[in-house]
Short mmCIF file of C-alpha atoms in Angstrom, two decimals:
data_model
loop_
_atom_site.label_atom_id
_atom_site.label_comp_id
_atom_site.label_asym_id
_atom_site.label_seq_id
_atom_site.Cartn_x
_atom_site.Cartn_y
_atom_site.Cartn_z
CA MET A 1 -56.09 22.41 55.35
CA GLY A 2 -56.68 18.81 54.50
CA PRO A 3 -54.40 16.00 55.37
CA PRO A 4 -51.05 15.94 53.58
CA ARG A 5 -50.94 14.13 50.20
CA ALA A 6 -49.45 10.67 50.34
CA ALA A 7 -46.15 10.27 48.49
CA PRO A 8 -46.40 7.99 45.47
CA HIS A 9 -45.38 4.44 46.09
CA LYS A 10 -41.67 4.01 45.29
CA GLU A 11 -42.18 0.82 43.29
CA THR A 12 -44.88 2.43 41.11
CA HIS A 13 -42.59 5.41 40.43
CA VAL A 14 -39.71 3.15 39.29
CA LYS A 15 -42.00 1.18 36.99
CA LYS A 16 -43.20 4.37 35.30
CA LYS A 17 -39.60 5.48 34.68
CA ILE A 18 -38.71 2.12 33.18
CA LEU A 19 -41.75 2.16 30.88
CA ALA A 20 -40.97 5.70 29.75
CA ALA A 21 -37.36 4.79 28.94
CA MET A 22 -38.15 1.62 26.98
CA PRO A 23 -38.76 3.24 23.55
CA LEU A 24 -35.43 5.10 23.75
CA ALA A 25 -33.60 1.98 24.85
CA LEU A 26 -35.12 -0.04 22.01
CA CYS A 27 -34.16 2.71 19.55
CA MET A 28 -30.55 2.69 20.76
CA ALA A 29 -30.38 -1.08 20.62
CA GLY A 30 -31.63 -1.03 17.02
CA ALA A 31 -29.06 1.60 16.03
CA HIS A 32 -26.29 -0.43 17.64
CA ALA A 33 -27.36 -3.56 15.77
CA GLN A 34 -27.16 -1.70 12.44
CA SER A 35 -23.78 -0.03 13.05
CA SER A 36 -20.30 -1.32 13.80
CA VAL A 37 -16.85 0.08 14.52
CA THR A 38 -13.80 -2.21 14.38
CA LEU A 39 -10.32 -1.62 15.76
CA TYR A 40 -7.62 -3.55 13.87
CA GLY A 41 -3.90 -3.52 13.21
CA ILE A 42 -0.64 -5.25 12.31
CA VAL A 43 2.70 -5.15 14.10
CA ASP A 44 5.71 -6.30 12.09
CA LEU A 45 9.29 -6.20 13.36
CA GLY A 46 12.49 -7.81 12.17
CA VAL A 47 16.26 -7.56 11.98
CA ASP A 48 17.93 -6.80 8.63
CA TYR A 49 21.38 -7.40 7.27
CA ALA A 50 22.52 -5.53 4.15
CA ASN A 51 25.96 -6.19 2.71
CA ASN A 52 26.61 -2.73 1.22
CA VAL A 53 24.86 0.57 2.04
CA VAL A 54 26.29 4.06 1.60
CA ASN A 55 25.51 7.07 3.79
CA GLY A 56 23.76 10.16 2.51
CA ALA A 57 23.58 13.85 3.38
CA ASN A 58 21.24 16.43 1.82
CA GLY A 59 20.07 13.78 -0.64
CA GLN A 60 23.61 13.11 -1.94
CA PHE A 61 26.17 10.32 -1.52
CA VAL A 62 28.79 10.76 1.16
CA GLN A 63 31.87 9.76 -0.79
CA GLY A 64 33.83 6.83 0.64
CA SER A 65 31.13 6.01 3.19
CA GLY A 66 29.11 2.91 3.80
CA GLY A 67 29.57 -0.79 4.33
CA HIS A 68 27.44 -3.55 5.81
CA LEU A 69 24.36 -2.59 7.83
CA VAL A 70 22.55 -4.41 10.65
CA GLN A 71 19.32 -2.77 11.81
CA MET A 72 15.89 -3.34 13.32
CA GLN A 73 13.14 -2.30 10.93
CA SER A 74 9.37 -2.08 11.26
CA GLY A 75 6.72 -2.96 8.70
CA VAL A 76 8.33 -4.78 5.78
CA PRO A 77 6.21 -7.76 4.59
CA ALA A 78 3.22 -5.94 6.05
CA GLY A 79 3.29 -2.31 7.11
CA SER A 80 2.90 -1.84 10.85
CA ARG A 81 -0.41 -0.05 11.30
CA TRP A 82 -3.48 0.47 13.42
CA GLY A 83 -6.86 1.69 12.36
CA VAL A 84 -10.57 1.92 12.92
CA ARG A 85 -13.23 1.24 10.31
CA GLY A 86 -16.95 1.52 10.63
CA THR A 87 -20.25 1.13 8.86
CA GLU A 88 -23.80 2.30 9.48
CA ASP A 89 -26.75 0.63 7.78
CA LEU A 90 -28.91 3.36 6.23
CA GLY A 91 -31.47 0.93 4.83
CA GLY A 92 -32.29 -0.18 1.30
CA GLY A 93 -28.84 -1.72 0.79
CA LEU A 94 -27.08 1.60 1.48
CA SER A 95 -24.44 2.10 4.19
CA ALA A 96 -22.24 4.91 5.44
CA ILE A 97 -18.60 3.83 5.79
CA PHE A 98 -15.35 5.28 7.09
CA ARG A 99 -11.73 4.27 7.71
CA LEU A 100 -8.92 5.93 9.66
CA GLU A 101 -5.58 4.11 9.38
CA SER A 102 -2.13 5.12 10.58
CA GLY A 103 1.25 3.57 9.93
CA PHE A 104 3.79 3.54 12.74
CA ASN A 105 7.36 2.48 13.50
CA ALA A 106 7.10 -0.39 15.97
CA ALA A 107 10.83 -0.16 16.72
CA THR A 108 10.61 3.45 17.95
CA GLY A 109 6.91 4.18 18.38
CA GLY A 110 7.07 6.97 15.82
CA LEU A 111 4.14 7.93 13.58
CA GLY A 112 4.24 7.06 9.89
CA GLY A 113 5.38 10.18 8.06
CA GLY A 114 4.67 12.18 11.21
CA LEU A 115 0.94 12.11 10.34
CA ALA A 116 -1.97 11.11 12.54
CA PHE A 117 -3.40 8.94 9.73
CA SER A 118 -0.67 8.35 7.18
CA ARG A 119 -2.33 5.53 5.22
CA ASN A 120 -6.08 6.17 4.96
CA ALA A 121 -8.60 8.73 6.18
CA TYR A 122 -11.87 8.66 4.28
CA VAL A 123 -15.66 8.61 4.58
CA GLY A 124 -18.30 7.65 2.05
CA LEU A 125 -21.37 5.71 1.00
CA LYS A 126 -21.62 2.07 -0.11
CA SER A 127 -24.45 0.55 -2.09
CA GLU A 128 -24.79 -3.21 -2.51
CA GLN A 129 -26.13 -2.62 -6.01
CA TYR A 130 -24.13 0.36 -7.31
CA GLY A 131 -20.77 0.21 -5.48
CA GLN A 132 -19.14 2.73 -3.17
CA ILE A 133 -17.87 6.28 -3.36
CA THR A 134 -15.43 7.67 -0.78
CA LEU A 135 -13.73 11.01 -0.11
CA GLY A 136 -10.37 11.60 1.55
CA LYS A 137 -6.89 10.05 1.74
CA GLN A 138 -6.86 6.58 0.14
CA TRP A 139 -5.10 4.15 -2.19
CA ASP A 140 -5.34 4.58 -5.94
CA ALA A 141 -7.13 2.06 -8.15
CA SER A 142 -3.95 0.28 -9.32
CA VAL A 143 -2.89 -0.40 -5.73
CA ASP A 144 -6.22 -2.11 -5.07
CA LEU A 145 -6.54 -4.13 -8.27
CA ILE A 146 -3.04 -4.62 -9.78
CA GLU A 147 -0.74 -4.90 -6.73
CA PRO A 148 -2.18 -8.37 -5.85
CA TYR A 149 -0.45 -9.76 -8.98
CA SER A 150 3.01 -8.93 -7.57
CA LEU A 151 5.06 -10.87 -5.01
CA ASN A 152 5.29 -7.80 -2.77
CA GLY A 153 1.50 -7.64 -2.85
CA ASN A 154 1.29 -11.19 -1.48
CA TYR A 155 4.46 -11.61 0.62
CA GLY A 156 7.61 -9.62 1.15
CA GLY A 157 6.27 -6.10 0.79
CA TRP A 158 8.64 -3.17 0.72
CA TYR A 159 11.96 -4.88 -0.12
CA PHE A 160 10.40 -6.95 -2.94
CA SER A 161 8.95 -3.97 -4.83
CA HIS A 162 10.22 -2.85 -8.22
CA PRO A 163 13.26 -0.56 -7.75
CA ASN A 164 12.26 2.02 -5.13
CA ASP A 165 8.59 1.22 -5.82
CA MET A 166 8.69 3.42 -8.93
CA ASP A 167 5.21 2.21 -9.99
CA ASN A 168 3.57 2.40 -6.52
CA LEU A 169 2.61 -1.29 -6.74
CA ASP A 170 3.75 -1.60 -3.13
CA ASN A 171 1.43 1.28 -2.09
CA GLY A 172 4.39 3.51 -1.27
CA PHE A 173 2.04 6.49 -1.16
CA PRO A 174 -1.72 7.10 -0.87
CA VAL A 175 -3.38 9.98 -2.70
CA ASN A 176 -4.76 12.98 -0.81
CA ASN A 177 -7.97 14.95 -1.44
CA ALA A 178 -9.37 12.07 -3.49
CA VAL A 179 -12.82 11.09 -4.69
CA LYS A 180 -12.85 7.36 -5.41
CA TYR A 181 -15.39 4.95 -6.90
CA VAL A 182 -15.30 1.15 -6.45
CA SER A 183 -17.84 -0.93 -8.36
CA PRO A 184 -19.46 -4.11 -7.10
CA VAL A 185 -18.14 -7.35 -8.60
CA ILE A 186 -20.36 -8.19 -11.58
CA ALA A 187 -19.80 -11.53 -13.35
CA GLY A 188 -16.21 -11.54 -12.04
CA LEU A 189 -15.42 -7.97 -13.18
CA GLN A 190 -14.62 -5.05 -10.90
CA VAL A 191 -13.62 -1.49 -11.84
CA GLU A 192 -12.26 1.42 -9.81
CA GLY A 193 -11.25 5.00 -10.37
CA HIS A 194 -10.15 8.08 -8.44
CA TYR A 195 -9.52 11.77 -8.94
CA SER A 196 -7.41 13.79 -6.49
CA PHE A 197 -7.81 17.57 -6.42
CA GLY A 198 -4.61 19.63 -6.47
CA GLY A 199 -6.24 22.48 -4.58
CA GLN A 200 -4.29 25.38 -6.13
CA ALA A 201 -6.13 28.55 -7.10
CA GLY A 202 -6.00 29.10 -10.85
CA GLN A 203 -4.02 25.88 -11.39
CA PHE A 204 -6.59 23.08 -11.47
CA SER A 205 -4.23 20.30 -12.62
CA ASN A 206 -1.20 21.12 -10.43
CA ASN A 207 -0.59 18.40 -7.81
CA ALA A 208 -3.65 16.50 -9.04
CA SER A 209 -3.75 12.76 -9.74
CA TYR A 210 -6.14 10.25 -11.24
CA SER A 211 -6.31 6.50 -11.78
CA ALA A 212 -8.51 3.82 -13.33
CA ALA A 213 -8.23 0.04 -13.14
CA ALA A 214 -10.21 -3.11 -13.88
CA ALA A 215 -9.75 -6.72 -12.80
CA TYR A 216 -11.50 -9.89 -13.91
CA THR A 217 -11.61 -13.24 -12.12
CA LEU A 218 -12.88 -16.52 -13.50
CA GLY A 219 -12.29 -19.50 -11.25
CA SER A 220 -8.54 -19.92 -10.75
CA PHE A 221 -7.63 -17.27 -13.33
CA SER A 222 -7.43 -13.53 -12.72
CA ALA A 223 -6.12 -10.54 -14.70
CA GLY A 224 -6.17 -6.78 -14.45
CA VAL A 225 -4.95 -3.54 -15.99
CA GLY A 226 -4.66 -0.02 -14.58
CA TYR A 227 -3.28 3.48 -15.12
CA LEU A 228 -2.15 6.09 -12.59
CA ARG A 229 -1.04 9.63 -13.34
CA VAL A 230 0.39 11.93 -10.67
CA ASN A 231 1.08 15.55 -11.61
CA ASP A 232 4.06 17.22 -9.90
CA PRO A 233 4.87 13.98 -8.04
CA PHE A 234 7.67 15.43 -5.91
CA THR A 235 5.24 17.76 -4.12
CA SER A 236 1.85 16.07 -4.51
CA VAL A 237 2.60 12.65 -2.94
CA ALA A 238 5.05 11.33 -0.35
CA GLY A 239 7.13 9.33 -2.82
CA TYR A 240 10.77 8.26 -2.76
CA GLY A 241 12.32 11.69 -3.18
CA SER A 242 15.98 12.17 -2.26
CA GLY A 243 16.58 14.34 0.79
CA GLY A 244 18.29 14.36 4.15
CA SER A 245 20.12 11.07 4.69
CA TYR A 246 18.16 9.28 1.93
CA VAL A 247 19.41 9.00 -1.67
CA ASN A 248 17.28 7.62 -4.51
CA ALA A 249 19.90 6.63 -7.06
CA VAL A 250 17.37 4.98 -9.41
CA TYR A 251 15.09 7.92 -10.30
CA GLY A 252 15.49 10.54 -7.55
CA ASN A 253 16.56 13.39 -9.84
CA ALA A 254 13.82 12.59 -12.34
CA LEU A 255 11.18 12.56 -9.61
CA ALA A 256 12.24 16.01 -8.44
CA ASN A 257 12.01 17.44 -11.97
CA ALA A 258 9.09 15.52 -13.47
CA ARG A 259 6.02 17.35 -14.68
CA TYR A 260 4.07 14.14 -14.11
CA GLN A 261 4.58 10.46 -13.32
CA GLY A 262 2.54 8.15 -15.55
CA ILE A 263 2.19 4.46 -14.69
CA LEU A 264 0.54 1.80 -16.86
CA SER A 265 0.41 -1.57 -15.10
CA ALA A 266 -1.07 -5.00 -15.74
CA GLY A 267 -0.97 -8.41 -14.15
CA THR A 268 -2.32 -11.92 -14.18
CA SER A 269 -2.40 -14.91 -11.83
CA TYR A 270 -3.38 -18.55 -11.89
CA THR A 271 -3.98 -20.74 -8.85
CA LEU A 272 -3.50 -24.49 -9.01
CA GLY A 273 -4.15 -26.07 -5.63
CA SER A 274 -1.50 -24.78 -3.22
CA LEU A 275 0.48 -23.08 -6.01
CA LYS A 276 -0.17 -19.54 -7.22
CA LEU A 277 1.69 -18.23 -10.26
CA MET A 278 1.81 -14.50 -11.05
CA PHE A 279 3.11 -12.13 -13.71
CA ASP A 280 2.98 -8.35 -13.74
CA TYR A 281 4.25 -5.56 -15.96
CA SER A 282 4.52 -1.82 -15.48
CA ASN A 283 5.50 1.04 -17.75
CA VAL A 284 6.66 4.14 -15.82
CA ASP A 285 7.28 7.52 -17.38
CA PHE A 286 8.76 10.54 -15.58
CA SER A 287 7.73 13.27 -18.01
CA SER A 288 10.48 15.90 -18.45
CA GLY A 289 12.43 14.08 -15.76
CA ASP A 290 15.75 15.03 -17.39
CA GLY A 291 15.54 18.57 -18.73
CA SER A 292 12.82 18.52 -21.38
CA HIS A 293 13.24 14.76 -21.87
CA ASP A 294 11.58 11.77 -20.24
CA LEU A 295 13.06 9.06 -18.06
CA HIS A 296 11.31 5.81 -18.85
CA PHE A 297 11.25 2.39 -17.15
CA GLN A 298 9.63 -0.96 -17.83
CA ASN A 299 9.33 -3.64 -15.13
CA TYR A 300 8.70 -7.34 -15.78
CA GLU A 301 8.08 -9.62 -12.81
CA ILE A 302 7.37 -13.35 -12.60
CA SER A 303 6.68 -14.87 -9.19
CA GLY A 304 4.88 -17.58 -7.29
CA THR A 305 3.79 -18.73 -3.86
CA TYR A 306 3.35 -22.27 -2.60
CA PHE A 307 1.83 -23.66 0.60
CA ILE A 308 3.93 -26.65 1.59
CA THR A 309 1.53 -27.18 4.50
CA PRO A 310 -1.48 -25.08 5.56
CA THR A 311 0.83 -23.19 7.97
CA PHE A 312 4.11 -23.09 6.01
CA ASN A 313 4.56 -21.33 2.68
CA VAL A 314 7.28 -20.03 0.41
CA GLY A 315 7.37 -17.28 -2.20
CA ALA A 316 9.90 -16.47 -4.90
CA GLY A 317 10.17 -13.96 -7.73
CA TYR A 318 12.39 -12.33 -10.31
CA THR A 319 12.09 -8.76 -11.63
CA PHE A 320 13.85 -7.25 -14.62
CA THR A 321 13.80 -3.45 -14.95
CA ASP A 322 14.81 -1.78 -18.21
CA GLY A 323 15.24 2.00 -18.29
CA LEU A 324 15.91 4.66 -20.88
CA ASP A 325 16.92 8.28 -20.36
CA HIS A 326 15.81 10.06 -23.54
CA ALA A 327 18.16 12.97 -22.86
CA SER A 328 21.36 10.90 -22.85
CA ASP A 329 20.21 7.56 -24.38
CA GLN A 330 21.62 5.85 -21.31
CA SER A 331 19.87 2.63 -20.33
CA PRO A 332 19.95 1.66 -16.63
CA LYS A 333 18.94 -1.95 -15.93
CA TYR A 334 18.23 -3.85 -12.72
CA HIS A 335 17.87 -7.56 -11.99
CA GLN A 336 16.34 -8.55 -8.63
CA VAL A 337 15.64 -11.96 -7.07
CA ASN A 338 13.37 -12.27 -4.00
CA LEU A 339 12.69 -15.19 -1.66
CA ILE A 340 10.59 -15.57 1.51
CA THR A 341 9.56 -18.43 3.81
CA GLN A 342 6.80 -17.92 6.35
CA TYR A 343 5.42 -20.09 9.15
CA ALA A 344 2.10 -19.37 10.87
CA ILE A 345 2.35 -20.08 14.60
CA SER A 346 -1.35 -19.21 14.93
CA LYS A 347 -4.07 -17.49 12.91
CA ARG A 348 -2.68 -14.10 13.93
CA THR A 349 1.07 -14.63 14.41
CA SER A 350 3.72 -15.63 11.85
CA VAL A 351 7.50 -15.79 11.74
CA TYR A 352 9.45 -15.46 8.52
CA ALA A 353 12.83 -15.24 6.82
CA MET A 354 13.38 -13.35 3.57
CA GLY A 355 16.09 -12.13 1.25
CA SER A 356 16.59 -9.93 -1.83
CA TYR A 357 19.52 -9.66 -4.22
CA GLN A 358 19.82 -6.93 -6.84
CA HIS A 359 22.34 -6.47 -9.64
CA ALA A 360 22.56 -3.16 -11.51
CA ALA A 361 23.57 -3.34 -15.16
CA GLY A 362 23.74 -1.22 -18.29
CA SER A 363 24.40 2.41 -17.34
CA ALA A 364 23.23 1.87 -13.72
CA GLU A 365 26.25 2.15 -11.43
CA ASN A 366 24.60 1.47 -8.06
CA ALA A 367 22.25 -1.29 -6.96
CA GLN A 368 19.49 -0.15 -4.61
CA ILE A 369 16.86 -2.34 -2.96
CA ALA A 370 13.78 -0.36 -1.85
CA GLY A 371 14.04 0.71 1.77
CA PHE A 372 17.83 1.15 1.74
CA ASN A 373 20.35 3.67 0.56
CA PRO A 374 22.23 2.52 -2.56
CA SER A 375 25.18 0.18 -2.62
CA SER A 376 28.56 1.62 -3.54
CA SER A 377 28.75 -1.11 -6.20
CA GLN A 378 26.42 -2.71 -8.72
CA ASN A 379 25.35 -5.41 -6.23
CA GLN A 380 23.30 -5.35 -3.04
CA LEU A 381 22.08 -8.18 -0.81
CA VAL A 382 19.52 -7.84 1.99
CA THR A 383 18.35 -10.56 4.40
CA ARG A 384 15.77 -10.34 7.19
CA VAL A 385 14.16 -12.44 9.94
CA GLY A 386 11.04 -11.18 11.66
CA ILE A 387 7.64 -11.69 13.22
CA THR A 388 4.19 -10.38 12.28
CA HIS A 389 1.15 -10.19 14.57
CA SER A 390 -2.31 -8.99 13.55
CA PHE A 391 -5.18 -7.94 15.77
#
């Protein structure tokens, strides 16, 4: 036997391993440079005072109950949420995108609606030239393009929405099982649309929804129009249906009975320096909401925001809601005034104070600001102080 073979030199062996691994490492580095995943969120908490709120049971008033209410509430001017969003560059101006977003109750730690991702859960493709198409749980086109013309879409959120967010212009619900298209902005114009599958065998339209909207911006001026239809709204979306301790005195019965909820909305805004003026309108129809007859509402809102300093701003608005029950010819009406002041302590943290007052008129017997049970009278006042932090 010859002499034993010498072991390879340790340094030479290490160099070979490094050289062999370099192509893989370069590949991974390139993939990382073309992809990104971002964790983000908002935490909003505040203390509310409401002058008159009744109690409810099984979706009905508890007679003789109620009074003033002091509570801690999460997610009012901005819904408390956390999420992850990501993109992967596929080349040629095409990217894969996704978003998973969950609302939560910062006061208790509870999940929004008891769902893992109560706000958004979608995946899709985005083209710089042709726009993007996504599949999953997401906002409808009117939320994206028309809500920004409302005060609740800029400041104030939930409590500033039209009575019980009947037109979903405060994104009270996303749509499930949806295919959605968003165009690129071309010469100031953007269009969107979605279709949500009902998913019932032999009943293609049951629980389905669809929307379309367009918005145009030219310098300081912007305007948009949109339409949303939700079939069988009581079962197809998580709207403001009466049940348990909650009572929707504005349109709860109509929502439970409606064959569909149709919403035509439009808005416009004009920015002049630190001042932004807005107007929006919505026409809401609960088809067959009262027997074989419709319950119909129209909302008119005028509002504005003003930056007194770069860190201190105010917002104010007035909404008039005019309703008509075609079964009884009754006409419920609501007047609501909203006000908010907000101070930015830093780029991510703000403190604020806000208030809403609503007066019910016509055949409406109970005022009801969104987020609360009705008043036992035709008037309701809500005030709030809070803090918002984004990450």
